[in-house]
Coordinates of N, CA and C in Angstrom, one line a residue:
Chain I
E1319 N -168.8 65.3 91.3 CA -167.9 64.5 92.5 C -169.5 63.7 92.9
A1320 N -169.1 62.5 93.0 CA -170.7 61.7 93.2 C -170.3 61.5 94.9
G1321 N -171.7 61.7 95.6 CA -171.5 61.6 96.9 C -171.3 60.5 97.9
V1322 N -171.4 60.7 98.9 CA -171.7 59.2 99.6 C -172.9 58.3 99.1
V1323 N -172.6 57.2 98.6 CA -173.7 56.1 98.2 C -174.1 55.4 99.3
Q1324 N -175.6 54.8 99.8 CA -175.9 54.1 100.7 C -177.4 53.1 100.0
S1325 N -177.4 52.1 100.5 CA -178.3 51.3 99.7 C -178.4 50.2 101.1
P1326 N -179.9 49.5 100.9 CA -181.0 50.1 100.2 C -181.2 51.4 101.1
R1327 N -182.3 52.3 100.5 CA -182.9 53.4 101.4 C -183.9 53.1 102.3
Y1328 N -184.7 52.2 101.8 CA -185.8 51.7 103.1 C -185.4 50.3 102.9
K1329 N -185.7 49.7 104.9 CA -185.5 48.5 104.7 C -186.7 48.0 106.0
I1330 N -187.5 47.1 105.7 CA -188.6 46.8 106.7 C -188.3 44.9 107.0
I1331 N -188.0 44.9 108.6 CA -187.9 43.4 108.6 C -188.8 43.2 109.5
E1332 N -189.0 41.7 110.0 CA -189.6 41.4 111.4 C -188.3 41.3 112.3
K1333 N -188.9 41.5 113.3 CA -187.8 41.3 114.6 C -186.8 39.9 114.5
K1334 N -185.8 39.7 114.9 CA -185.0 38.7 114.8 C -184.3 38.4 113.4
Q1335 N -185.0 38.9 112.5 CA -184.4 38.7 111.1 C -183.2 39.5 111.0
P1336 N -182.2 38.8 109.8 CA -180.7 40.1 109.6 C -181.3 40.9 108.5
V1337 N -180.2 41.6 108.8 CA -180.2 43.1 107.8 C -178.7 43.2 107.1
A1338 N -178.6 44.1 106.6 CA -177.2 44.5 106.1 C -177.7 45.9 105.4
F1339 N -176.7 46.8 105.4 CA -176.5 48.0 105.1 C -175.4 47.9 104.2
W1340 N -175.4 48.9 102.9 CA -173.9 49.1 102.4 C -173.8 50.4 101.9
C1341 N -172.5 50.9 102.0 CA -172.1 52.1 101.7 C -171.1 52.3 101.0
N1342 N -171.0 53.3 100.0 CA -169.8 53.3 98.9 C -169.1 55.0 99.6
P1343 N -168.1 55.1 100.0 CA -167.7 56.6 100.2 C -167.3 57.5 99.2
I1344 N -167.2 58.9 99.3 CA -166.5 59.3 98.2 C -165.0 59.1 98.1
S1345 N -164.9 58.7 96.6 CA -163.6 58.5 96.0 C -162.5 59.3 97.0
G1346 N -161.5 58.4 97.5 CA -160.2 59.2 97.8 C -160.4 59.6 99.3
H1347 N -161.6 59.2 100.1 CA -161.8 59.5 101.6 C -161.6 58.3 102.2
N1348 N -160.5 58.2 103.1 CA -160.0 57.3 103.5 C -160.7 56.8 105.0
T1349 N -161.6 57.5 105.5 CA -162.3 57.5 106.7 C -163.5 57.6 106.4
L1350 N -164.1 56.6 107.3 CA -165.5 55.9 106.9 C -166.4 55.9 108.3
Y1351 N -167.4 56.5 108.4 CA -168.2 56.5 109.5 C -169.6 56.0 109.4
W1352 N -169.9 55.1 110.3 CA -171.5 54.3 110.4 C -172.2 55.0 111.9
Y1353 N -173.2 56.3 111.3 CA -174.0 56.7 112.3 C -175.3 55.9 112.5
R1354 N -175.9 56.1 113.5 CA -177.4 55.8 113.8 C -177.8 57.2 114.6
Q1355 N -179.4 57.2 113.6 CA -180.0 58.4 114.0 C -181.4 58.0 114.6
N1356 N -181.7 57.9 115.8 CA -183.1 57.5 116.3 C -184.1 59.0 116.0
L1357 N -185.1 58.7 116.0 CA -186.0 59.7 115.8 C -186.2 60.8 116.6
G1358 N -186.2 62.2 116.1 CA -186.1 63.1 116.9 C -184.6 63.3 117.6
Q1359 N -183.5 62.8 117.2 CA -182.2 63.1 117.6 C -181.3 62.9 117.3
G1360 N -180.2 63.2 117.2 CA -178.8 63.7 116.3 C -178.2 62.4 115.8
P1361 N -177.4 62.1 115.2 CA -176.6 60.9 114.7 C -176.0 60.7 115.8
E1362 N -175.6 59.5 116.1 CA -174.9 58.9 117.1 C -173.5 57.8 116.5
L1363 N -172.5 58.2 116.7 CA -171.5 57.2 116.2 C -171.3 56.0 116.2
L1364 N -171.2 55.3 115.6 CA -171.1 53.6 116.2 C -169.9 53.0 115.7
I1365 N -169.2 53.3 114.6 CA -168.1 52.8 114.5 C -167.2 53.9 113.3
R1366 N -165.9 54.1 113.5 CA -165.3 54.7 112.5 C -163.9 54.2 111.9
Y1367 N -163.7 54.1 110.6 CA -162.8 53.1 109.9 C -161.8 54.2 109.5
E1368 N -160.4 53.8 109.8 CA -159.5 54.5 108.9 C -158.8 53.4 107.8
N1369 N -159.0 53.9 106.6 CA -158.8 52.8 105.5 C -159.4 51.4 106.3
E1370 N -158.9 50.3 106.3 CA -159.5 49.0 106.5 C -159.7 48.8 107.9
E1371 N -159.1 49.3 108.8 CA -159.1 49.5 110.4 C -160.0 50.1 111.3
A1372 N -160.7 49.3 111.9 CA -162.0 50.1 112.7 C -161.3 50.6 113.9
V1373 N -161.2 52.3 113.9 CA -160.3 53.0 115.1 C -160.9 53.3 116.2
D1374 N -162.4 52.9 116.0 CA -163.2 53.3 117.2 C -164.4 52.6 116.7
D1375 N -165.1 51.5 118.0 CA -166.2 50.8 117.8 C -166.6 50.6 119.2
S1376 N -166.2 51.9 120.1 CA -166.7 51.6 121.2 C -168.3 51.6 121.4
Q1377 N -168.8 52.4 120.5 CA -170.6 52.4 120.7 C -170.8 51.6 119.7
L1378 N -170.4 50.2 119.3 CA -171.1 49.4 118.3 C -171.7 48.0 119.2
P1379 N -173.0 47.9 119.4 CA -173.5 46.8 120.0 C -172.8 45.3 119.4
K1380 N -171.7 44.8 120.0 CA -171.2 43.9 119.6 C -171.9 42.7 119.5
D1381 N -172.7 42.2 120.2 CA -173.7 41.2 120.3 C -174.6 40.8 119.3
R1382 N -174.8 42.1 118.6 CA -175.5 41.9 117.4 C -175.0 42.4 116.3
F1383 N -174.2 43.7 116.3 CA -173.8 44.2 115.2 C -172.6 44.0 114.8
S1384 N -172.3 44.0 113.2 CA -170.8 43.8 112.9 C -170.7 44.8 111.8
A1385 N -169.6 44.9 111.6 CA -169.4 46.2 110.2 C -167.8 45.5 109.6
E1386 N -167.8 45.7 108.2 CA -166.4 45.7 107.7 C -166.0 46.7 106.5
R1387 N -165.0 46.6 106.4 CA -164.5 47.5 105.3 C -163.1 47.0 104.3
L1388 N -164.0 46.0 103.7 CA -162.9 45.2 103.2 C -161.9 46.2 101.9
K1389 N -160.8 46.0 102.0 CA -160.0 47.2 100.5 C -160.2 48.4 101.0
G1390 N -160.6 49.0 102.3 CA -160.5 50.0 102.5 C -161.6 51.0 101.4
V1391 N -162.6 50.8 101.2 CA -163.4 51.3 100.0 C -164.7 51.2 100.9
D1392 N -165.3 50.3 100.4 CA -166.8 49.9 100.8 C -167.1 49.1 102.1
S1393 N -168.3 49.6 102.5 CA -168.5 49.0 103.9 C -170.0 48.3 104.0
T1394 N -169.9 47.7 104.9 CA -171.4 47.3 105.4 C -171.4 47.2 106.5
L1395 N -172.7 47.3 107.0 CA -173.3 47.3 108.7 C -174.3 46.4 108.5
K1396 N -174.2 45.3 109.4 CA -174.7 44.4 109.6 C -175.3 44.1 111.3
I1397 N -176.8 43.8 111.1 CA -177.6 43.3 112.3 C -178.0 42.2 112.5
Q1398 N -177.8 41.3 113.2 CA -178.0 39.8 113.4 C -178.3 39.6 115.0
P1399 N -179.4 39.3 115.6 CA -180.7 39.6 115.1 C -180.8 41.1 115.2
A1400 N -182.2 41.4 114.3 CA -182.9 42.7 114.7 C -183.4 42.8 115.8
E1401 N -183.6 43.7 116.6 CA -184.6 44.1 117.6 C -185.9 45.2 117.4
L1402 N -186.6 45.1 118.1 CA -187.4 46.5 117.6 C -186.8 47.6 118.0
G1403 N -185.7 47.7 119.1 CA -185.4 49.0 118.9 C -184.0 49.7 118.1
D1404 N -184.3 48.4 117.4 CA -183.0 49.0 116.1 C -183.6 49.6 115.0
S1405 N -184.8 50.1 115.1 CA -185.6 50.9 114.1 C -185.0 52.5 114.1
A1406 N -184.4 52.8 113.4 CA -183.5 54.0 113.1 C -183.1 54.4 111.6
V1407 N -182.4 55.5 111.3 CA -181.9 55.6 110.4 C -180.5 55.4 110.3
Y1408 N -179.9 54.7 109.5 CA -178.5 54.3 109.6 C -177.9 55.1 108.4
L1409 N -176.9 55.9 109.0 CA -176.1 57.1 108.0 C -174.8 56.8 108.1
C1410 N -174.4 56.7 107.1 CA -172.8 56.1 106.7 C -172.1 58.0 106.0
A1411 N -171.0 58.4 106.3 CA -170.5 59.7 106.1 C -168.8 59.0 106.1
S1412 N -168.1 59.8 105.1 CA -166.9 59.9 104.8 C -166.1 61.0 105.0
S1413 N -164.9 61.0 105.2 CA -163.8 62.3 105.2 C -162.9 62.2 104.4
P1414 N -162.4 63.1 103.9 CA -160.9 63.1 103.6 C -159.5 62.8 104.2
P1415 N -158.5 62.7 104.0 CA -157.2 62.3 105.2 C -156.6 63.9 105.1
G1416 N -156.3 63.8 106.1 CA -155.0 64.6 106.6 C -155.8 66.2 107.5
G1417 N -155.3 66.5 108.5 CA -155.4 67.7 109.1 C -157.1 68.1 109.3
L1418 N -157.2 69.3 109.5 CA -158.6 69.8 109.4 C -159.6 69.0 108.3
A1419 N -158.8 69.0 107.4 CA -160.0 68.7 106.3 C -160.5 67.2 106.6
G1420 N -160.0 66.3 107.7 CA -160.4 65.2 108.0 C -161.5 65.3 109.4
F1421 N -162.0 66.7 109.8 CA -163.4 66.9 110.3 C -164.2 66.9 109.6
E1422 N -164.1 67.6 108.6 CA -165.5 67.9 107.7 C -166.2 66.2 106.9
Q1423 N -167.2 65.9 107.4 CA -167.7 64.9 107.3 C -168.6 65.3 106.0
F1424 N -169.0 64.1 105.1 CA -169.9 64.1 104.2 C -171.1 62.8 104.5
F1425 N -172.5 63.3 104.4 CA -173.2 62.0 104.8 C -174.1 61.8 103.7
G1426 N -174.1 60.4 103.6 CA -175.1 59.9 102.7 C -176.3 60.0 102.9
P1427 N -177.5 59.8 102.2 CA -178.8 59.6 102.5 C -179.7 59.1 103.7
G1428 N -178.5 57.7 104.1 CA -179.1 57.1 105.1 C -180.0 56.0 104.4
T1429 N -180.1 54.7 105.5 CA -180.9 53.7 105.2 C -182.1 53.7 106.7
R1430 N -183.4 53.9 106.5 CA -184.4 53.8 107.1 C -184.9 52.8 107.3
L1431 N -184.5 52.2 108.7 CA -184.8 50.8 109.0 C -185.8 50.6 109.9
T1432 N -186.8 49.6 109.8 CA -187.9 49.2 110.4 C -188.0 48.0 110.8
V1433 N -188.4 48.0 112.0 CA -188.4 46.2 112.8 C -189.6 46.2 113.3
L1434 N -190.1 45.5 112.7 CA -191.8 45.0 113.2 C -191.5 44.2 114.2
Chain O
A352 N -166.9 65.6 129.9 CA -167.6 65.1 128.7 C -167.7 66.3 127.6
Q353 N -167.5 66.0 126.4 CA -168.1 66.3 125.3 C -169.9 66.5 125.2
S354 N -170.3 67.2 125.2 CA -172.1 67.6 124.6 C -172.2 68.7 123.9
V355 N -173.4 68.9 123.0 CA -174.1 69.7 122.5 C -175.2 70.1 123.0
T356 N -175.8 71.2 123.4 CA -176.9 71.3 123.6 C -177.8 72.3 122.8
Q357 N -179.0 71.8 122.1 CA -179.7 72.7 121.4 C -180.8 72.9 122.2
P358 N -181.3 74.0 122.5 CA -182.4 74.1 123.2 C -184.0 74.4 122.9
D359 N -183.7 74.8 121.6 CA -184.9 74.7 120.8 C -185.5 73.6 119.8
I360 N -186.3 72.8 120.5 CA -186.6 71.5 119.7 C -187.1 72.2 118.2
H361 N -188.2 73.0 118.3 CA -189.1 73.4 117.3 C -189.2 75.2 117.3
I362 N -188.7 75.8 115.8 CA -188.8 77.0 115.7 C -189.8 77.2 114.6
T363 N -190.6 78.3 114.4 CA -191.3 78.6 113.4 C -191.2 80.0 113.0
V364 N -191.0 80.4 111.6 CA -190.8 81.8 111.4 C -191.5 82.2 110.0
S365 N -191.9 83.5 109.9 CA -192.4 83.7 108.2 C -191.2 83.8 107.6
E366 N -191.5 83.7 106.1 CA -191.0 83.7 105.4 C -190.4 85.1 105.2
G367 N -188.9 85.5 105.1 CA -188.5 86.8 104.9 C -188.2 87.3 106.4
A368 N -188.5 86.6 107.5 CA -187.8 87.1 108.8 C -186.4 86.5 109.0
S369 N -186.0 87.2 109.9 CA -184.5 86.8 110.6 C -184.5 85.5 111.3
L370 N -183.5 84.7 111.3 CA -183.2 83.5 112.2 C -182.2 83.1 113.0
E371 N -182.1 83.0 114.4 CA -181.2 82.7 114.9 C -181.2 81.2 115.6
L372 N -180.6 80.4 115.7 CA -180.8 78.9 116.0 C -179.8 78.9 117.2
R373 N -180.1 78.4 118.4 CA -178.9 78.5 119.2 C -178.4 77.1 119.7
C374 N -177.1 77.3 119.8 CA -175.9 75.9 120.1 C -174.9 76.3 121.2
N375 N -175.1 75.7 122.2 CA -174.2 75.3 123.4 C -173.4 74.2 123.4
Y376 N -172.0 74.3 123.6 CA -171.4 72.7 123.8 C -170.6 72.9 125.1
S377 N -170.3 71.9 125.3 CA -168.6 71.7 126.5 C -168.1 70.8 125.8
Y378 N -166.7 71.1 125.8 CA -165.5 70.3 125.3 C -164.2 71.2 125.9
G379 N -163.4 70.6 126.1 CA -162.4 70.3 127.4 C -161.3 71.0 126.5
A380 N -161.2 71.5 125.3 CA -160.3 72.2 124.4 C -160.6 72.9 123.3
T381 N -159.8 73.1 122.6 CA -160.5 74.3 121.6 C -161.4 73.5 120.5
P382 N -162.3 73.9 120.6 CA -163.3 73.1 119.7 C -163.3 73.4 118.4
Y383 N -163.7 72.4 117.6 CA -164.2 72.6 116.1 C -165.5 72.7 116.0
L384 N -166.3 73.4 115.4 CA -167.9 73.4 115.4 C -168.4 73.4 114.2
F385 N -169.7 72.7 114.1 CA -170.5 72.7 112.8 C -171.7 72.8 113.0
W386 N -172.2 73.4 111.7 CA -173.6 73.0 111.5 C -174.3 72.6 110.3
Y387 N -175.0 71.5 110.5 CA -175.3 70.6 109.3 C -177.2 70.9 109.2
V388 N -177.4 70.6 108.1 CA -178.7 70.8 107.9 C -179.2 69.6 107.3
Q389 N -180.5 69.0 107.7 CA -181.1 67.8 107.3 C -182.5 67.9 106.5
S390 N -182.9 67.8 105.5 CA -184.1 67.6 104.6 C -184.7 66.3 104.8
P391 N -186.0 66.3 104.9 CA -186.7 65.1 105.1 C -186.4 64.0 104.2
G392 N -185.5 63.2 104.9 CA -185.5 62.0 104.0 C -183.9 61.9 103.4
Q393 N -183.3 63.1 103.7 CA -182.0 63.0 103.5 C -180.9 62.9 104.4
G394 N -179.5 62.8 103.8 CA -178.6 63.0 104.8 C -178.2 64.4 105.2
L395 N -177.1 64.6 106.2 CA -176.8 65.5 106.5 C -175.7 66.3 105.5
Q396 N -176.3 67.8 105.6 CA -175.2 68.7 104.4 C -174.8 69.5 105.1
L397 N -173.6 70.0 105.1 CA -172.5 71.0 106.1 C -172.8 72.2 105.8
L398 N -173.3 73.1 106.4 CA -173.7 74.7 106.0 C -172.5 75.6 106.1
L399 N -171.7 75.3 107.5 CA -170.7 75.7 108.1 C -170.0 75.4 108.8
K400 N -168.9 76.0 109.1 CA -167.7 75.2 110.0 C -166.7 76.0 110.7
Y401 N -166.1 75.7 112.1 CA -165.5 76.8 112.4 C -164.1 76.3 113.2
F402 N -163.1 76.5 112.7 CA -161.6 75.8 113.2 C -160.6 76.8 114.0
S403 N -160.7 78.1 113.5 CA -159.9 79.0 114.4 C -160.1 80.2 113.4
G404 N -159.6 81.1 114.0 CA -159.6 82.6 113.2 C -160.5 83.4 113.9
D405 N -161.3 84.0 112.5 CA -162.2 85.1 112.6 C -163.8 84.2 113.2
T406 N -164.1 85.0 114.5 CA -165.1 84.2 115.0 C -166.5 84.1 114.5
L407 N -166.6 85.0 113.0 CA -168.0 84.9 112.3 C -167.5 84.6 111.2
V408 N -168.4 83.2 111.2 CA -167.8 82.3 109.6 C -169.1 82.3 108.9
Q409 N -168.8 82.4 107.3 CA -169.9 82.3 106.5 C -170.0 81.0 105.9
G410 N -171.3 80.8 105.9 CA -171.9 79.3 105.0 C -172.3 79.6 103.7
I411 N -172.7 78.3 103.6 CA -173.6 78.0 102.1 C -175.2 78.3 102.5
K412 N -176.0 78.9 101.5 CA -177.2 79.2 101.8 C -177.8 80.3 102.3
G413 N -176.4 81.4 102.5 CA -176.7 82.6 103.2 C -176.6 82.6 104.7
F414 N -176.3 81.4 105.0 CA -176.3 81.4 106.9 C -174.6 81.7 107.2
E415 N -174.7 82.2 108.5 CA -173.5 82.4 109.3 C -173.8 82.2 110.4
A416 N -172.8 81.8 111.3 CA -172.7 81.6 112.8 C -171.4 82.3 113.7
E417 N -171.8 82.5 114.7 CA -170.7 83.5 115.5 C -170.3 82.6 116.7
F418 N -168.8 82.4 116.8 CA -168.3 81.6 117.9 C -168.2 82.4 119.1
K419 N -168.6 82.4 120.0 CA -168.5 83.1 121.2 C -167.8 82.1 122.4
R420 N -166.7 82.2 122.7 CA -166.1 81.4 123.8 C -166.4 81.3 125.0
S421 N -166.6 82.8 125.4 CA -167.0 83.1 126.7 C -168.4 82.7 127.1
Q422 N -169.2 82.4 126.1 CA -170.5 81.8 126.3 C -170.6 80.2 126.0
S423 N -169.9 80.0 125.6 CA -169.7 78.5 124.8 C -170.9 78.7 123.9
S424 N -170.8 79.1 123.0 CA -172.1 79.1 121.8 C -171.4 79.2 120.6
F425 N -172.5 78.9 119.6 CA -172.1 78.8 118.0 C -173.4 79.1 117.4
N426 N -174.2 80.1 117.7 CA -175.3 80.4 117.0 C -175.4 80.4 115.7
L427 N -176.5 80.2 115.0 CA -176.7 80.1 113.9 C -177.8 81.2 113.3
R428 N -177.1 81.8 112.3 CA -178.1 82.9 111.9 C -178.4 83.0 110.4
K429 N -179.5 83.8 109.8 CA -179.8 84.3 108.6 C -180.5 85.3 108.5
P430 N -180.2 86.1 107.9 CA -180.6 87.5 108.1 C -182.3 87.8 107.0
S431 N -182.5 86.8 106.3 CA -184.0 86.3 105.4 C -184.2 85.0 105.3
V432 N -185.3 84.2 105.9 CA -185.8 83.0 105.8 C -186.2 82.9 104.4
H433 N -186.1 81.7 104.0 CA -186.7 81.5 102.6 C -187.4 80.0 103.2
W434 N -188.6 80.0 102.3 CA -189.5 78.7 102.6 C -188.6 77.2 102.3
S435 N -187.7 77.3 101.4 CA -186.6 76.3 101.2 C -185.8 76.0 102.5
D436 N -185.7 76.7 103.5 CA -184.7 76.8 104.5 C -185.4 75.8 105.7
A437 N -186.9 75.4 105.3 CA -187.4 74.4 106.3 C -186.8 73.0 106.2
A438 N -186.4 72.7 107.5 CA -185.6 71.4 107.8 C -184.8 71.1 109.3
E439 N -184.7 70.3 109.5 CA -183.7 70.3 110.8 C -182.4 70.4 110.8
Y440 N -182.1 71.0 111.6 CA -180.9 71.7 111.7 C -179.9 71.2 112.7
F441 N -178.8 70.8 112.8 CA -177.7 70.0 113.9 C -176.4 70.6 113.9
C442 N -176.2 71.1 114.9 CA -174.8 71.4 115.7 C -173.9 70.3 116.2
A443 N -172.9 70.6 115.8 CA -172.0 69.4 116.4 C -170.6 69.9 117.0
V444 N -169.9 69.3 117.5 CA -168.5 69.7 118.1 C -167.8 68.9 117.9
G445 N -166.3 68.8 117.7 CA -165.3 68.1 117.7 C -164.0 68.7 118.0
G446 N -162.9 67.8 117.8 CA -161.6 68.7 118.1 C -160.8 67.5 118.4
R447 N -159.1 68.0 118.9 CA -158.1 67.3 118.8 C -158.3 66.3 120.1
N448 N -159.1 66.7 120.8 CA -159.4 65.7 122.3 C -160.1 64.7 121.8
T449 N -161.0 64.4 120.7 CA -161.3 63.2 120.0 C -161.5 63.2 118.6
D450 N -161.8 62.2 117.8 CA -161.5 62.0 116.6 C -163.1 62.0 115.9
K451 N -164.1 62.2 116.6 CA -165.0 62.0 116.4 C -166.0 63.4 116.4
L452 N -167.3 63.5 116.2 CA -168.3 64.4 116.2 C -169.0 64.0 117.0
I453 N -169.7 65.3 118.3 CA -170.8 64.9 119.0 C -172.0 66.1 118.4
F454 N -173.0 65.1 118.3 CA -174.0 66.0 117.5 C -175.2 66.5 118.7
G455 N -175.7 67.5 118.5 CA -177.0 67.9 119.5 C -177.9 67.1 118.8
T456 N -179.2 67.7 119.5 CA -180.3 66.8 119.2 C -181.2 67.4 118.2
G457 N -181.0 68.6 117.6 CA -181.6 69.0 116.4 C -182.3 70.3 116.6
T458 N -182.7 71.1 115.5 CA -183.7 72.1 115.9 C -184.5 72.0 114.6
R459 N -186.1 71.8 114.8 CA -186.4 71.7 113.5 C -187.3 73.1 113.2
L460 N -186.9 73.4 111.5 CA -187.3 74.6 111.4 C -188.3 74.6 110.4
Q461 N -189.7 75.2 110.8 CA -191.0 75.6 109.8 C -190.8 76.9 109.8
V462 N -191.3 77.1 108.3 CA -191.4 78.5 107.7 C -192.8 78.7 107.0
F463 N -193.5 79.8 107.3 CA -194.5 80.3 106.8 C -194.6 81.3 106.1
P464 N -195.5 80.8 105.1 CA -195.3 82.0 103.7 C -195.8 83.2 103.9

């Protein structure tokens, strides 16, 4: 079974430029998460999708961050414009439907963003 | 508020030695508890999880963890560490009060031959 796929793995941009990250979850997983992991910290949730619906985006900085999950499968996270403080690893995770299994999240390898 | 504390930022052990990584949580209801491992440049891999029942849970790679409600702890253990266990370890808490996981800040494990 293929795992969570993310691209690109690394991205270097200058501040004020836009950037986008892509995630393909595990087949059959209806819940998708985007996390930001700052250096030396644990992941922090940015947004959670149940199928196409964003059910928790309370931690997403909506002035510059946006996300979409068309057709309830792949997802894209965008930052426009990027700031120096956005340098971090952006992790995508997915979980299967139903009960306790829904609490078990499977993570992708992440995208390491460097903003210069 | 829900939170997770991992008091040890960095631990160094010799290969073959035993290991215990500490995790304390704050959660207003019955917690669901997890340990994840992250190797350099990789995503997080689930080692083990606790939902209910037996408070000693077994995971992959020879790891185990014990849930102690009275101490609000979920410490991770391994009787004999291998060099390949060097990585960052994260404890996380979730539950029916929240649909998301709260992660600790991690413990970096270094293993000397």
